[in-house]
DNA sequence: GCCAACGTTGGC
DNA sequence: GCCAACGTTGGC
């Protein structure tokens, strides 16, 4: 799960313990959020920064949360087509698990994984939420 | 700051 | 339904 650290980074999550992962406005990413189960683990990825990197681990603690920002006219994520009766955007609540002592830069990830196995290293991929298969997840943990 | 790689919008 | 124009993401 990606976030720009200037907006919300791993340190923010460590401080707040949990957060609602709001602001996802891409249907494919939303669908992946929708498949998440309570207890699932997720990597926290810092994007649009130097260096882009996996920086920690989170746990999904609540699913199918209506993203409140879609109704907030003052939010950049406001969606005029969404109503409380028919919300368009659901998300999850995540809990801080770990900030890795050593973050795994995109450069390192590219050296260790193929785009077919791990979407994060695929060129041009802009999805902010991506699935990671178990084998890759274990290999990532082993890299730390 | 540039630009590739998308996703979305809207005219037709 | 097609597709050009436009907007956004995010690495570099």
PDB file of N, CA and C in Angstrom, chain A residues 5-92:
ATOM      1  N   UNK A   5       5.178   9.970   1.729  1.00  0.00           N
ATOM      2  CA  UNK A   5       5.531  10.278   3.116  1.00  0.00           C
ATOM      3  C   UNK A   5       5.287  11.743   3.494  1.00  0.00           C
ATOM      4  N   UNK A   6       5.295  12.618   2.488  1.00  0.00           N
ATOM      5  CA  UNK A   6       5.018  14.028   2.791  1.00  0.00           C
ATOM      6  C   UNK A   6       3.556  14.222   3.183  1.00  0.00           C
ATOM      7  N   UNK A   7       2.705  13.299   2.746  1.00  0.00           N
ATOM      8  CA  UNK A   7       1.286  13.363   3.095  1.00  0.00           C
ATOM      9  C   UNK A   7       0.987  12.513   4.333  1.00  0.00           C
ATOM     10  N   UNK A   8       1.456  11.266   4.296  1.00  0.00           N
ATOM     11  CA  UNK A   8       1.248  10.358   5.417  1.00  0.00           C
ATOM     12  C   UNK A   8       2.270   9.240   5.323  1.00  0.00           C
ATOM     13  N   UNK A   9       3.182   9.207   6.263  1.00  0.00           N
ATOM     14  CA  UNK A   9       4.260   8.224   6.204  1.00  0.00           C
ATOM     15  C   UNK A   9       4.196   7.225   7.340  1.00  0.00           C
ATOM     16  N   UNK A  10       5.154   6.323   7.347  1.00  0.00           N
ATOM     17  CA  UNK A  10       5.205   5.270   8.364  1.00  0.00           C
ATOM     18  C   UNK A  10       5.336   5.859   9.775  1.00  0.00           C
ATOM     19  N   UNK A  11       6.023   6.981   9.885  1.00  0.00           N
ATOM     20  CA  UNK A  11       6.162   7.603  11.214  1.00  0.00           C
ATOM     21  C   UNK A  11       4.824   8.125  11.729  1.00  0.00           C
ATOM     22  N   UNK A  12       4.008   8.620  10.802  1.00  0.00           N
ATOM     23  CA  UNK A  12       2.665   9.072  11.195  1.00  0.00           C
ATOM     24  C   UNK A  12       1.854   7.905  11.722  1.00  0.00           C
ATOM     25  N   UNK A  13       1.954   6.772  11.026  1.00  0.00           N
ATOM     26  CA  UNK A  13       1.195   5.595  11.450  1.00  0.00           C
ATOM     27  C   UNK A  13       1.716   5.048  12.774  1.00  0.00           C
ATOM     28  N   UNK A  14       3.017   5.080  12.942  1.00  0.00           N
ATOM     29  CA  UNK A  14       3.593   4.596  14.206  1.00  0.00           C
ATOM     30  C   UNK A  14       3.070   5.433  15.378  1.00  0.00           C
ATOM     31  N   UNK A  15       2.963   6.721  15.137  1.00  0.00           N
ATOM     32  CA  UNK A  15       2.486   7.627  16.181  1.00  0.00           C
ATOM     33  C   UNK A  15       0.997   7.431  16.464  1.00  0.00           C
ATOM     34  N   UNK A  16       0.225   7.261  15.374  1.00  0.00           N
ATOM     35  CA  UNK A  16      -1.241   7.174  15.536  1.00  0.00           C
ATOM     36  C   UNK A  16      -1.731   5.749  15.809  1.00  0.00           C
ATOM     37  N   UNK A  17      -0.846   4.758  15.616  1.00  0.00           N
ATOM     38  CA  UNK A  17      -1.155   3.335  15.833  1.00  0.00           C
ATOM     39  C   UNK A  17      -2.064   2.741  14.757  1.00  0.00           C
ATOM     40  N   UNK A  18      -3.195   3.428  14.474  1.00  0.00           N
ATOM     41  CA  UNK A  18      -4.079   2.939  13.410  1.00  0.00           C
ATOM     42  C   UNK A  18      -4.507   4.120  12.550  1.00  0.00           C
ATOM     43  N   UNK A  19      -4.944   3.806  11.329  1.00  0.00           N
ATOM     44  CA  UNK A  19      -5.522   4.854  10.485  1.00  0.00           C
ATOM     45  C   UNK A  19      -6.464   4.228   9.474  1.00  0.00           C
ATOM     46  N   UNK A  20      -7.442   5.021   9.065  1.00  0.00           N
ATOM     47  CA  UNK A  20      -8.289   4.612   7.942  1.00  0.00           C
ATOM     48  C   UNK A  20      -7.566   5.008   6.662  1.00  0.00           C
ATOM     49  N   UNK A  21      -7.396   4.038   5.768  1.00  0.00           N
ATOM     50  CA  UNK A  21      -6.637   4.270   4.532  1.00  0.00           C
ATOM     51  C   UNK A  21      -7.537   4.976   3.518  1.00  0.00           C
ATOM     52  N   UNK A  22      -7.755   6.252   3.741  1.00  0.00           N
ATOM     53  CA  UNK A  22      -8.721   6.959   2.893  1.00  0.00           C
ATOM     54  C   UNK A  22      -8.066   7.570   1.659  1.00  0.00           C
ATOM     55  N   UNK A  23      -8.884   8.033   0.759  1.00  0.00           N
ATOM     56  CA  UNK A  23      -8.398   8.769  -0.400  1.00  0.00           C
ATOM     57  C   UNK A  23      -8.087   7.944  -1.630  1.00  0.00           C
ATOM     58  N   UNK A  24      -8.288   6.651  -1.573  1.00  0.00           N
ATOM     59  CA  UNK A  24      -8.063   5.834  -2.774  1.00  0.00           C
ATOM     60  C   UNK A  24      -9.223   6.066  -3.740  1.00  0.00           C
ATOM     61  N   UNK A  25      -8.893   6.556  -4.929  1.00  0.00           N
ATOM     62  CA  UNK A  25      -9.930   6.887  -5.906  1.00  0.00           C
ATOM     63  C   UNK A  25      -9.644   6.230  -7.250  1.00  0.00           C
ATOM     64  N   UNK A  26      -9.352   4.974  -7.173  1.00  0.00           N
ATOM     65  CA  UNK A  26      -9.085   4.191  -8.372  1.00  0.00           C
ATOM     66  C   UNK A  26      -9.818   2.875  -8.173  1.00  0.00           C
ATOM     67  N   UNK A  27     -10.614   2.489  -9.167  1.00  0.00           N
ATOM     68  CA  UNK A  27     -11.489   1.336  -8.986  1.00  0.00           C
ATOM     69  C   UNK A  27     -10.714   0.039  -8.772  1.00  0.00           C
ATOM     70  N   UNK A  28      -9.631  -0.104  -9.500  1.00  0.00           N
ATOM     71  CA  UNK A  28      -8.844  -1.327  -9.354  1.00  0.00           C
ATOM     72  C   UNK A  28      -8.252  -1.420  -7.948  1.00  0.00           C
ATOM     73  N   UNK A  29      -7.736  -0.300  -7.474  1.00  0.00           N
ATOM     74  CA  UNK A  29      -7.169  -0.276  -6.123  1.00  0.00           C
ATOM     75  C   UNK A  29      -8.268  -0.512  -5.084  1.00  0.00           C
ATOM     76  N   UNK A  30      -9.413   0.075  -5.318  1.00  0.00           N
ATOM     77  CA  UNK A  30     -10.539  -0.115  -4.405  1.00  0.00           C
ATOM     78  C   UNK A  30     -10.947  -1.585  -4.336  1.00  0.00           C
ATOM     79  N   UNK A  31     -10.938  -2.244  -5.493  1.00  0.00           N
ATOM     80  CA  UNK A  31     -11.315  -3.658  -5.517  1.00  0.00           C
ATOM     81  C   UNK A  31     -10.325  -4.522  -4.739  1.00  0.00           C
ATOM     82  N   UNK A  32      -9.063  -4.152  -4.815  1.00  0.00           N
ATOM     83  CA  UNK A  32      -8.060  -4.897  -4.046  1.00  0.00           C
ATOM     84  C   UNK A  32      -8.266  -4.657  -2.550  1.00  0.00           C
ATOM     85  N   UNK A  33      -8.573  -3.424  -2.191  1.00  0.00           N
ATOM     86  CA  UNK A  33      -8.896  -3.122  -0.784  1.00  0.00           C
ATOM     87  C   UNK A  33     -10.072  -3.965  -0.320  1.00  0.00           C
ATOM     88  N   UNK A  34     -11.042  -4.140  -1.227  1.00  0.00           N
ATOM     89  CA  UNK A  34     -12.252  -4.875  -0.891  1.00  0.00           C
ATOM     90  C   UNK A  34     -12.006  -6.360  -0.653  1.00  0.00           C
ATOM     91  N   UNK A  35     -10.909  -6.876  -1.209  1.00  0.00           N
ATOM     92  CA  UNK A  35     -10.589  -8.293  -1.030  1.00  0.00           C
ATOM     93  C   UNK A  35      -9.829  -8.566   0.258  1.00  0.00           C
ATOM     94  N   UNK A  36      -9.411  -7.507   0.923  1.00  0.00           N
ATOM     95  CA  UNK A  36      -8.605  -7.691   2.135  1.00  0.00           C
ATOM     96  C   UNK A  36      -9.445  -8.253   3.273  1.00  0.00           C
ATOM     97  N   UNK A  37      -8.779  -9.089   4.072  1.00  0.00           N
ATOM     98  CA  UNK A  37      -9.437  -9.694   5.225  1.00  0.00           C
ATOM     99  C   UNK A  37      -8.793  -9.186   6.511  1.00  0.00           C
ATOM    100  N   UNK A  38      -9.597  -9.161   7.541  1.00  0.00           N
ATOM    101  CA  UNK A  38      -9.067  -8.800   8.852  1.00  0.00           C
ATOM    102  C   UNK A  38      -7.914  -9.738   9.203  1.00  0.00           C
ATOM    103  N   UNK A  39      -6.823  -9.180   9.677  1.00  0.00           N
ATOM    104  CA  UNK A  39      -5.662  -9.998  10.013  1.00  0.00           C
ATOM    105  C   UNK A  39      -4.631 -10.078   8.897  1.00  0.00           C
ATOM    106  N   UNK A  40      -5.020  -9.689   7.675  1.00  0.00           N
ATOM    107  CA  UNK A  40      -4.046  -9.651   6.578  1.00  0.00           C
ATOM    108  C   UNK A  40      -2.932  -8.661   6.908  1.00  0.00           C
ATOM    109  N   UNK A  41      -1.760  -8.953   6.359  1.00  0.00           N
ATOM    110  CA  UNK A  41      -0.631  -8.033   6.526  1.00  0.00           C
ATOM    111  C   UNK A  41      -0.395  -7.267   5.228  1.00  0.00           C
ATOM    112  N   UNK A  42       0.144  -6.069   5.368  1.00  0.00           N
ATOM    113  CA  UNK A  42       0.425  -5.255   4.188  1.00  0.00           C
ATOM    114  C   UNK A  42       1.719  -4.485   4.394  1.00  0.00           C
ATOM    115  N   UNK A  43       2.465  -4.372   3.315  1.00  0.00           N
ATOM    116  CA  UNK A  43       3.666  -3.540   3.373  1.00  0.00           C
ATOM    117  C   UNK A  43       3.282  -2.074   3.173  1.00  0.00           C
ATOM    118  N   UNK A  44       3.973  -1.229   3.879  1.00  0.00           N
ATOM    119  CA  UNK A  44       3.808   0.222   3.710  1.00  0.00           C
ATOM    120  C   UNK A  44       4.909   0.689   2.764  1.00  0.00           C
ATOM    121  N   UNK A  45       4.495   1.278   1.654  1.00  0.00           N
ATOM    122  CA  UNK A  45       5.457   1.729   0.629  1.00  0.00           C
ATOM    123  C   UNK A  45       5.429   3.252   0.533  1.00  0.00           C
ATOM    124  N   UNK A  46       6.593   3.857   0.624  1.00  0.00           N
ATOM    125  CA  UNK A  46       6.704   5.305   0.446  1.00  0.00           C
ATOM    126  C   UNK A  46       6.923   5.611  -1.027  1.00  0.00           C
ATOM    127  N   UNK A  47       6.004   6.361  -1.621  1.00  0.00           N
ATOM    128  CA  UNK A  47       6.111   6.698  -3.039  1.00  0.00           C
ATOM    129  C   UNK A  47       6.404   8.182  -3.219  1.00  0.00           C
ATOM    130  N   UNK A  48       6.834   8.497  -4.434  1.00  0.00           N
ATOM    131  CA  UNK A  48       7.084   9.889  -4.813  1.00  0.00           C
ATOM    132  C   UNK A  48       8.050  10.586  -3.850  1.00  0.00           C
ATOM    133  N   UNK A  49       9.122   9.884  -3.528  1.00  0.00           N
ATOM    134  CA  UNK A  49      10.104  10.421  -2.594  1.00  0.00           C
ATOM    135  C   UNK A  49      11.452   9.778  -2.905  1.00  0.00           C
ATOM    136  N   UNK A  50      12.478  10.201  -2.177  1.00  0.00           N
ATOM    137  CA  UNK A  50      13.807   9.637  -2.388  1.00  0.00           C
ATOM    138  C   UNK A  50      14.289   8.926  -1.133  1.00  0.00           C
ATOM    139  N   UNK A  51      14.557   7.650  -1.237  1.00  0.00           N
ATOM    140  CA  UNK A  51      14.191   6.791  -2.365  1.00  0.00           C
ATOM    141  C   UNK A  51      12.815   6.194  -2.121  1.00  0.00           C
ATOM    142  N   UNK A  52      12.076   5.902  -3.199  1.00  0.00           N
ATOM    143  CA  UNK A  52      10.846   5.148  -3.010  1.00  0.00           C
ATOM    144  C   UNK A  52      11.192   3.791  -2.406  1.00  0.00           C
ATOM    145  N   UNK A  53      10.447   3.354  -1.388  1.00  0.00           N
ATOM    146  CA  UNK A  53      10.858   2.141  -0.674  1.00  0.00           C
ATOM    147  C   UNK A  53       9.743   1.550   0.177  1.00  0.00           C
ATOM    148  N   UNK A  54       9.864   0.231   0.425  1.00  0.00           N
ATOM    149  CA  UNK A  54       9.043  -0.418   1.438  1.00  0.00           C
ATOM    150  C   UNK A  54       9.668  -0.081   2.782  1.00  0.00           C
ATOM    151  N   UNK A  55       8.855   0.452   3.679  1.00  0.00           N
ATOM    152  CA  UNK A  55       9.418   0.961   4.934  1.00  0.00           C
ATOM    153  C   UNK A  55       8.884   0.273   6.180  1.00  0.00           C
ATOM    154  N   UNK A  56       7.831  -0.536   6.028  1.00  0.00           N
ATOM    155  CA  UNK A  56       7.299  -1.161   7.229  1.00  0.00           C
ATOM    156  C   UNK A  56       6.159  -2.117   6.940  1.00  0.00           C
ATOM    157  N   UNK A  57       5.579  -2.584   8.037  1.00  0.00           N
ATOM    158  CA  UNK A  57       4.528  -3.595   7.944  1.00  0.00           C
ATOM    159  C   UNK A  57       3.292  -3.147   8.730  1.00  0.00           C
ATOM    160  N   UNK A  58       2.130  -3.452   8.157  1.00  0.00           N
ATOM    161  CA  UNK A  58       0.856  -3.081   8.784  1.00  0.00           C
ATOM    162  C   UNK A  58      -0.042  -4.303   8.835  1.00  0.00           C
ATOM    163  N   UNK A  59      -1.071  -4.199   9.656  1.00  0.00           N
ATOM    164  CA  UNK A  59      -2.077  -5.254   9.721  1.00  0.00           C
ATOM    165  C   UNK A  59      -3.443  -4.652   9.446  1.00  0.00           C
ATOM    166  N   UNK A  60      -4.238  -5.365   8.663  1.00  0.00           N
ATOM    167  CA  UNK A  60      -5.601  -4.918   8.400  1.00  0.00           C
ATOM    168  C   UNK A  60      -6.456  -5.285   9.616  1.00  0.00           C
ATOM    169  N   UNK A  61      -7.060  -4.297  10.237  1.00  0.00           N
ATOM    170  CA  UNK A  61      -7.833  -4.577  11.457  1.00  0.00           C
ATOM    171  C   UNK A  61      -9.330  -4.370  11.260  1.00  0.00           C
ATOM    172  N   UNK A  62      -9.716  -3.753  10.148  1.00  0.00           N
ATOM    173  CA  UNK A  62     -11.143  -3.580   9.875  1.00  0.00           C
ATOM    174  C   UNK A  62     -11.330  -3.415   8.367  1.00  0.00           C
ATOM    175  N   UNK A  63     -12.380  -4.062   7.844  1.00  0.00           N
ATOM    176  CA  UNK A  63     -12.617  -4.008   6.395  1.00  0.00           C
ATOM    177  C   UNK A  63     -13.960  -3.347   6.087  1.00  0.00           C
ATOM    178  N   UNK A  64     -14.148  -3.080   4.795  1.00  0.00           N
ATOM    179  CA  UNK A  64     -15.417  -2.500   4.317  1.00  0.00           C
ATOM    180  C   UNK A  64     -15.820  -1.234   5.063  1.00  0.00           C
ATOM    181  N   UNK A  65     -14.870  -0.349   5.231  1.00  0.00           N
ATOM    182  CA  UNK A  65     -15.155   0.934   5.857  1.00  0.00           C
ATOM    183  C   UNK A  65     -15.526   1.935   4.771  1.00  0.00           C
ATOM    184  N   UNK A  66     -16.633   2.630   4.964  1.00  0.00           N
ATOM    185  CA  UNK A  66     -17.001   3.681   4.024  1.00  0.00           C
ATOM    186  C   UNK A  66     -16.011   4.838   4.191  1.00  0.00           C
ATOM    187  N   UNK A  67     -15.342   5.182   3.114  1.00  0.00           N
ATOM    188  CA  UNK A  67     -14.352   6.265   3.170  1.00  0.00           C
ATOM    189  C   UNK A  67     -15.066   7.598   3.423  1.00  0.00           C
ATOM    190  N   UNK A  68     -14.870   8.183   4.600  1.00  0.00           N
ATOM    191  CA  UNK A  68     -15.632   9.393   4.941  1.00  0.00           C
ATOM    192  C   UNK A  68     -15.268  10.604   4.078  1.00  0.00           C
ATOM    193  N   UNK A  69     -14.075  10.593   3.485  1.00  0.00           N
ATOM    194  CA  UNK A  69     -13.655  11.785   2.732  1.00  0.00           C
ATOM    195  C   UNK A  69     -14.471  11.986   1.455  1.00  0.00           C
ATOM    196  N   UNK A  70     -15.157  10.944   0.986  1.00  0.00           N
ATOM    197  CA  UNK A  70     -15.942  11.102  -0.242  1.00  0.00           C
ATOM    198  C   UNK A  70     -17.125  12.051  -0.062  1.00  0.00           C
ATOM    199  N   UNK A  71     -17.552  12.255   1.190  1.00  0.00           N
ATOM    200  CA  UNK A  71     -18.678  13.153   1.460  1.00  0.00           C
ATOM    201  C   UNK A  71     -18.233  14.538   1.919  1.00  0.00           C
ATOM    202  N   UNK A  72     -16.938  14.706   2.068  1.00  0.00           N
ATOM    203  CA  UNK A  72     -16.398  15.943   2.650  1.00  0.00           C
ATOM    204  C   UNK A  72     -16.050  16.946   1.551  1.00  0.00           C
ATOM    205  N   UNK A  73     -16.860  17.969   1.434  1.00  0.00           N
ATOM    206  CA  UNK A  73     -16.681  18.958   0.365  1.00  0.00           C
ATOM    207  C   UNK A  73     -15.341  19.676   0.437  1.00  0.00           C
ATOM    208  N   UNK A  74     -14.756  19.682   1.622  1.00  0.00           N
ATOM    209  CA  UNK A  74     -13.480  20.388   1.774  1.00  0.00           C
ATOM    210  C   UNK A  74     -12.291  19.468   1.491  1.00  0.00           C
ATOM    211  N   UNK A  75     -12.578  18.185   1.280  1.00  0.00           N
ATOM    212  CA  UNK A  75     -11.496  17.232   1.056  1.00  0.00           C
ATOM    213  C   UNK A  75     -11.132  17.148  -0.426  1.00  0.00           C
ATOM    214  N   UNK A  76      -9.872  16.971  -0.717  1.00  0.00           N
ATOM    215  CA  UNK A  76      -9.479  16.750  -2.121  1.00  0.00           C
ATOM    216  C   UNK A  76     -10.045  15.441  -2.663  1.00  0.00           C
ATOM    217  N   UNK A  77     -10.522  14.583  -1.768  1.00  0.00           N
ATOM    218  CA  UNK A  77     -11.059  13.288  -2.187  1.00  0.00           C
ATOM    219  C   UNK A  77     -12.578  13.292  -2.267  1.00  0.00           C
ATOM    220  N   UNK A  78     -13.165  14.487  -2.136  1.00  0.00           N
ATOM    221  CA  UNK A  78     -14.613  14.623  -2.241  1.00  0.00           C
ATOM    222  C   UNK A  78     -15.108  14.075  -3.575  1.00  0.00           C
ATOM    223  N   UNK A  79     -16.172  13.287  -3.518  1.00  0.00           N
ATOM    224  CA  UNK A  79     -16.762  12.721  -4.733  1.00  0.00           C
ATOM    225  C   UNK A  79     -18.227  13.126  -4.806  1.00  0.00           C
ATOM    226  N   UNK A  80     -18.550  14.043  -5.704  1.00  0.00           N
ATOM    227  CA  UNK A  80     -19.933  14.540  -5.787  1.00  0.00           C
ATOM    228  C   UNK A  80     -20.946  13.464  -6.168  1.00  0.00           C
ATOM    229  N   UNK A  81     -20.464  12.376  -6.735  1.00  0.00           N
ATOM    230  CA  UNK A  81     -21.381  11.303  -7.140  1.00  0.00           C
ATOM    231  C   UNK A  81     -21.685  10.329  -6.003  1.00  0.00           C
ATOM    232  N   UNK A  82     -21.002  10.483  -4.893  1.00  0.00           N
ATOM    233  CA  UNK A  82     -21.217   9.575  -3.761  1.00  0.00           C
ATOM    234  C   UNK A  82     -22.221  10.176  -2.780  1.00  0.00           C
ATOM    235  N   UNK A  83     -23.099   9.313  -2.279  1.00  0.00           N
ATOM    236  CA  UNK A  83     -24.037   9.735  -1.229  1.00  0.00           C
ATOM    237  C   UNK A  83     -23.922   8.734  -0.083  1.00  0.00           C
ATOM    238  N   UNK A  84     -24.299   9.155   1.128  1.00  0.00           N
ATOM    239  CA  UNK A  84     -24.254   8.220   2.267  1.00  0.00           C
ATOM    240  C   UNK A  84     -25.108   6.974   2.012  1.00  0.00           C
ATOM    241  N   UNK A  85     -26.188   7.124   1.226  1.00  0.00           N
ATOM    242  CA  UNK A  85     -27.017   5.959   0.895  1.00  0.00           C
ATOM    243  C   UNK A  85     -26.309   5.058  -0.109  1.00  0.00           C
ATOM    244  N   UNK A  86     -25.584   5.681  -1.034  1.00  0.00           N
ATOM    245  CA  UNK A  86     -24.855   4.922  -2.056  1.00  0.00           C
ATOM    246  C   UNK A  86     -23.402   5.369  -2.119  1.00  0.00           C
ATOM    247  N   UNK A  87     -22.613   4.968  -1.127  1.00  0.00           N
ATOM    248  CA  UNK A  87     -21.201   5.344  -1.152  1.00  0.00           C
ATOM    249  C   UNK A  87     -20.476   4.619  -2.277  1.00  0.00           C
ATOM    250  N   UNK A  88     -19.470   5.251  -2.816  1.00  0.00           N
ATOM    251  CA  UNK A  88     -18.733   4.644  -3.928  1.00  0.00           C
ATOM    252  C   UNK A  88     -17.395   4.078  -3.483  1.00  0.00           C
ATOM    253  N   UNK A  89     -16.909   4.569  -2.344  1.00  0.00           N
ATOM    254  CA  UNK A  89     -15.544   4.215  -1.949  1.00  0.00           C
ATOM    255  C   UNK A  89     -15.492   3.592  -0.567  1.00  0.00           C
ATOM    256  N   UNK A  90     -14.996   2.367  -0.546  1.00  0.00           N
ATOM    257  CA  UNK A  90     -14.785   1.656   0.715  1.00  0.00           C
ATOM    258  C   UNK A  90     -13.300   1.422   0.905  1.00  0.00           C
ATOM    259  N   UNK A  91     -12.905   1.293   2.148  1.00  0.00           N
ATOM    260  CA  UNK A  91     -11.483   1.079   2.396  1.00  0.00           C
ATOM    261  C   UNK A  91     -11.299   0.228   3.657  1.00  0.00           C
ATOM    262  N   UNK A  92     -10.094   0.223   4.193  1.00  0.00           N
ATOM    263  CA  UNK A  92      -9.804  -0.595   5.377  1.00  0.00           C
ATOM    264  C   UNK A  92      -9.131   0.266   6.446  1.00  0.00           C
TER     265      UNK A  92
END
